[in-house]
Amino acid sequence: MKLSDKFTLTRIVLSPVFLALYIIPVFYPALTSFSVFTGWFLIPFLGFMEFTDFLDGFSARKNNEVSDFGKIFDPFADVIVHITTLSCFTFTHYFNPICLILILYREFTMNFIRMVASKKGVAIAARKGGKLKTCLYVLTGFVMLLVECAVRIGHPFEGSVLNGFTTAITILSWLCVAAAYVSFIDYLANFKSILKS
């Protein structure tokens, strides 16, 4: 496995760790110290996970490690990370469950299309629309995590500030869905000849 693929694998391995760190304080609120710890730790932890997305691409280009496997493995890792985080936020009522279901439809279908294309010897790499969609996922995730971490460290947002974050999260959530389907249509348009065959 190449260095760039190891960075990609890191995101997959860390996803269940994020899940555990996020969910355990929800099920066991009596673990006050652990909850405060996660309040300080989760944002840099998620930041590192997302930073490995930059590192795998940078390493692949710098070391000439761009491969068909990497083109499939990288978006797969992105899906694992973002479905994990968005599911966590849905569980704690920050992310709209309808938005999550619509995103799951899109992501699973896109992964299926990638598998179909790979059978034809074509690796579907991320396009600009897909990258924009990923950026929206990341931004939305950090906004929701900021609100949750503020609660865990004992300084929750209140009043107009909380209302502002709530409105921003709602708008960003639906923008994620819109970007997901716009990029999906773009993939279909650009690889329709492969799917037809």
Short mmCIF file of C-alpha atoms in Angstrom, two decimals:
data_model
loop_
_atom_site.label_atom_id
_atom_site.label_comp_id
_atom_site.label_asym_id
_atom_site.label_seq_id
_atom_site.Cartn_x
_atom_site.Cartn_y
_atom_site.Cartn_z
CA MET A 1 0.00 0.00 0.00
CA LYS A 2 1.38 3.37 -1.03
CA LEU A 3 1.82 6.28 1.39
CA SER A 4 -1.14 8.14 -0.08
CA ASP A 5 -3.32 5.05 0.41
CA LYS A 6 -2.17 4.82 4.03
CA PHE A 7 -3.36 8.36 4.63
CA THR A 8 -6.70 7.37 3.11
CA LEU A 9 -6.86 4.25 5.28
CA THR A 10 -6.22 6.42 8.36
CA ARG A 11 -9.55 8.19 7.79
CA ILE A 12 -11.40 4.89 7.65
CA VAL A 13 -9.73 3.55 10.81
CA LEU A 14 -10.37 6.77 12.76
CA SER A 15 -14.06 6.98 11.81
CA PRO A 16 -15.28 4.44 14.40
CA VAL A 17 -13.02 6.12 16.96
CA PHE A 18 -14.82 9.41 16.30
CA LEU A 19 -18.13 7.57 16.61
CA ALA A 20 -17.17 6.18 20.01
CA LEU A 21 -15.85 9.50 21.33
CA TYR A 22 -18.99 11.30 20.21
CA ILE A 23 -21.60 8.75 21.30
CA ILE A 24 -20.28 7.46 24.64
CA PRO A 25 -20.99 10.75 26.53
CA VAL A 26 -24.51 10.69 25.07
CA PHE A 27 -25.22 7.23 26.50
CA TYR A 28 -23.27 7.80 29.71
CA PRO A 29 -23.78 11.44 30.73
CA ALA A 30 -22.44 10.63 34.20
CA LEU A 31 -18.95 10.45 32.67
CA THR A 32 -18.56 14.20 33.10
CA SER A 33 -14.78 14.33 32.82
CA PHE A 34 -14.81 12.21 29.67
CA SER A 35 -17.52 14.40 28.16
CA VAL A 36 -15.46 17.54 28.83
CA PHE A 37 -12.40 15.82 27.35
CA THR A 38 -14.29 15.01 24.14
CA GLY A 39 -15.55 18.60 24.04
CA TRP A 40 -11.97 19.82 23.73
CA PHE A 41 -10.66 16.89 21.68
CA LEU A 42 -13.24 16.18 18.98
CA ILE A 43 -12.71 19.31 16.87
CA PRO A 44 -8.92 18.85 16.43
CA PHE A 45 -9.52 15.10 16.01
CA LEU A 46 -11.97 15.66 13.17
CA GLY A 47 -9.62 18.31 11.80
CA PHE A 48 -6.83 15.74 11.62
CA MET A 49 -9.13 13.24 9.91
CA GLU A 50 -10.06 15.78 7.26
CA PHE A 51 -6.41 16.87 6.92
CA THR A 52 -5.47 13.33 5.86
CA ASP A 53 -7.75 13.91 2.86
CA PHE A 54 -5.38 16.68 1.79
CA LEU A 55 -2.33 14.58 2.64
CA ASP A 56 -3.34 11.61 0.50
CA GLY A 57 -3.90 13.79 -2.54
CA PHE A 58 -0.71 15.76 -1.94
CA SER A 59 1.32 12.58 -1.48
CA ALA A 60 -0.18 10.94 -4.55
CA ARG A 61 0.74 13.90 -6.77
CA LYS A 62 4.16 14.53 -5.23
CA ASN A 63 5.28 10.89 -5.30
CA ASN A 64 3.55 10.04 -8.56
CA GLU A 65 1.27 7.60 -6.74
CA VAL A 66 -1.96 8.47 -8.56
CA SER A 67 -3.68 5.17 -9.32
CA ASP A 68 -7.07 3.78 -10.27
CA PHE A 69 -7.25 2.17 -6.84
CA GLY A 70 -6.63 5.51 -5.15
CA LYS A 71 -9.33 7.17 -7.26
CA ILE A 72 -11.84 4.71 -5.83
CA PHE A 73 -10.38 4.32 -2.33
CA ASP A 74 -10.25 8.05 -1.55
CA PRO A 75 -13.95 8.84 -2.19
CA PHE A 76 -14.88 5.63 -0.36
CA ALA A 77 -12.97 6.85 2.70
CA ASP A 78 -14.67 10.25 2.41
CA VAL A 79 -18.07 8.56 2.45
CA ILE A 80 -17.16 6.55 5.55
CA VAL A 81 -16.00 9.68 7.39
CA HIS A 82 -18.93 11.87 6.45
CA ILE A 83 -21.65 9.27 6.94
CA THR A 84 -20.15 8.60 10.38
CA THR A 85 -20.10 12.26 11.40
CA LEU A 86 -23.48 13.17 9.91
CA SER A 87 -25.05 10.12 11.57
CA CYS A 88 -23.61 11.22 14.92
CA PHE A 89 -25.07 14.70 14.46
CA THR A 90 -28.42 13.22 13.43
CA PHE A 91 -28.43 11.12 16.60
CA THR A 92 -28.03 14.27 18.71
CA HIS A 93 -30.64 16.17 16.65
CA TYR A 94 -28.35 18.66 14.91
CA PHE A 95 -28.64 17.18 11.43
CA ASN A 96 -32.01 16.61 9.78
CA PRO A 97 -32.64 12.83 9.42
CA ILE A 98 -34.35 13.38 6.05
CA CYS A 99 -31.19 15.08 4.80
CA LEU A 100 -29.16 12.11 6.03
CA ILE A 101 -31.38 9.59 4.24
CA LEU A 102 -31.23 11.57 0.98
CA ILE A 103 -27.44 11.77 1.26
CA LEU A 104 -27.23 8.02 1.95
CA TYR A 105 -29.23 7.35 -1.22
CA ARG A 106 -26.82 9.47 -3.21
CA GLU A 107 -23.62 8.10 -1.71
CA PHE A 108 -24.58 4.43 -1.94
CA THR A 109 -25.74 4.87 -5.54
CA MET A 110 -22.53 6.69 -6.44
CA ASN A 111 -20.45 3.88 -4.94
CA PHE A 112 -22.46 1.38 -6.97
CA ILE A 113 -21.80 3.37 -10.14
CA ARG A 114 -18.07 3.40 -9.34
CA MET A 115 -18.16 -0.39 -9.01
CA VAL A 116 -19.97 -0.73 -12.33
CA ALA A 117 -17.45 1.57 -14.00
CA SER A 118 -14.52 -0.34 -12.52
CA LYS A 119 -15.87 -3.50 -14.16
CA LYS A 120 -15.43 -1.63 -17.45
CA GLY A 121 -11.88 -0.68 -16.50
CA VAL A 122 -12.76 2.93 -15.68
CA ALA A 123 -11.98 4.54 -12.31
CA ILE A 124 -14.30 7.46 -11.63
CA ALA A 125 -12.23 10.08 -9.84
CA ALA A 126 -13.68 12.97 -7.87
CA ARG A 127 -14.90 15.87 -9.97
CA LYS A 128 -15.17 19.53 -8.97
CA GLY A 129 -18.83 19.15 -8.05
CA GLY A 130 -18.00 16.20 -5.82
CA LYS A 131 -15.22 18.15 -4.15
CA LEU A 132 -17.57 21.09 -3.50
CA LYS A 133 -20.08 18.67 -1.99
CA THR A 134 -17.36 17.28 0.27
CA CYS A 135 -16.36 20.79 1.37
CA LEU A 136 -19.98 21.48 2.35
CA TYR A 137 -20.12 18.23 4.32
CA VAL A 138 -16.95 19.25 6.16
CA LEU A 139 -18.12 22.81 6.87
CA THR A 140 -21.52 21.64 8.09
CA GLY A 141 -19.90 19.00 10.29
CA PHE A 142 -17.58 21.48 11.97
CA VAL A 143 -20.40 23.96 12.64
CA MET A 144 -22.51 21.27 14.32
CA LEU A 145 -19.52 19.91 16.22
CA LEU A 146 -18.68 23.40 17.48
CA VAL A 147 -22.16 23.72 19.00
CA GLU A 148 -21.97 20.26 20.59
CA CYS A 149 -18.47 20.77 21.96
CA ALA A 150 -19.52 24.08 23.52
CA VAL A 151 -22.21 22.18 25.41
CA ARG A 152 -19.74 19.53 26.57
CA ILE A 153 -17.23 21.97 27.99
CA GLY A 154 -19.97 23.82 29.85
CA HIS A 155 -20.29 26.94 27.69
CA PRO A 156 -23.33 26.31 25.48
CA PHE A 157 -24.46 28.92 22.98
CA GLU A 158 -27.65 30.67 23.99
CA GLY A 159 -30.18 33.18 22.74
CA SER A 160 -29.53 34.87 19.41
CA VAL A 161 -26.16 33.15 18.99
CA LEU A 162 -27.78 29.72 19.28
CA ASN A 163 -30.58 30.78 16.93
CA GLY A 164 -27.96 31.93 14.43
CA PHE A 165 -26.15 28.59 14.56
CA THR A 166 -29.45 26.70 14.29
CA THR A 167 -30.40 28.66 11.17
CA ALA A 168 -26.94 28.18 9.67
CA ILE A 169 -27.07 24.43 10.32
CA THR A 170 -30.49 24.15 8.66
CA ILE A 171 -29.33 26.05 5.57
CA LEU A 172 -26.05 24.15 5.35
CA SER A 173 -27.82 20.81 5.75
CA TRP A 174 -30.04 21.38 2.75
CA LEU A 175 -27.14 22.85 0.77
CA CYS A 176 -25.33 19.54 1.40
CA VAL A 177 -28.27 17.66 -0.09
CA ALA A 178 -28.48 20.02 -3.08
CA ALA A 179 -24.73 19.81 -3.76
CA ALA A 180 -24.84 16.02 -3.40
CA TYR A 181 -27.49 15.64 -6.11
CA VAL A 182 -26.11 18.32 -8.43
CA SER A 183 -22.73 16.58 -8.36
CA PHE A 184 -24.46 13.21 -8.84
CA ILE A 185 -26.17 14.46 -11.99
CA ASP A 186 -22.82 15.79 -13.18
CA TYR A 187 -21.25 12.33 -12.74
CA LEU A 188 -24.11 10.71 -14.63
CA ALA A 189 -23.78 13.20 -17.48
CA ASN A 190 -20.03 12.70 -17.81
CA PHE A 191 -20.01 8.90 -17.53
CA LYS A 192 -23.31 8.05 -19.19
CA SER A 193 -21.58 6.25 -22.08
CA ILE A 194 -19.97 3.81 -19.63
CA LEU A 195 -23.26 3.19 -17.84
CA LYS A 196 -25.11 2.66 -21.11
CA SER A 197 -22.61 0.05 -22.23
#
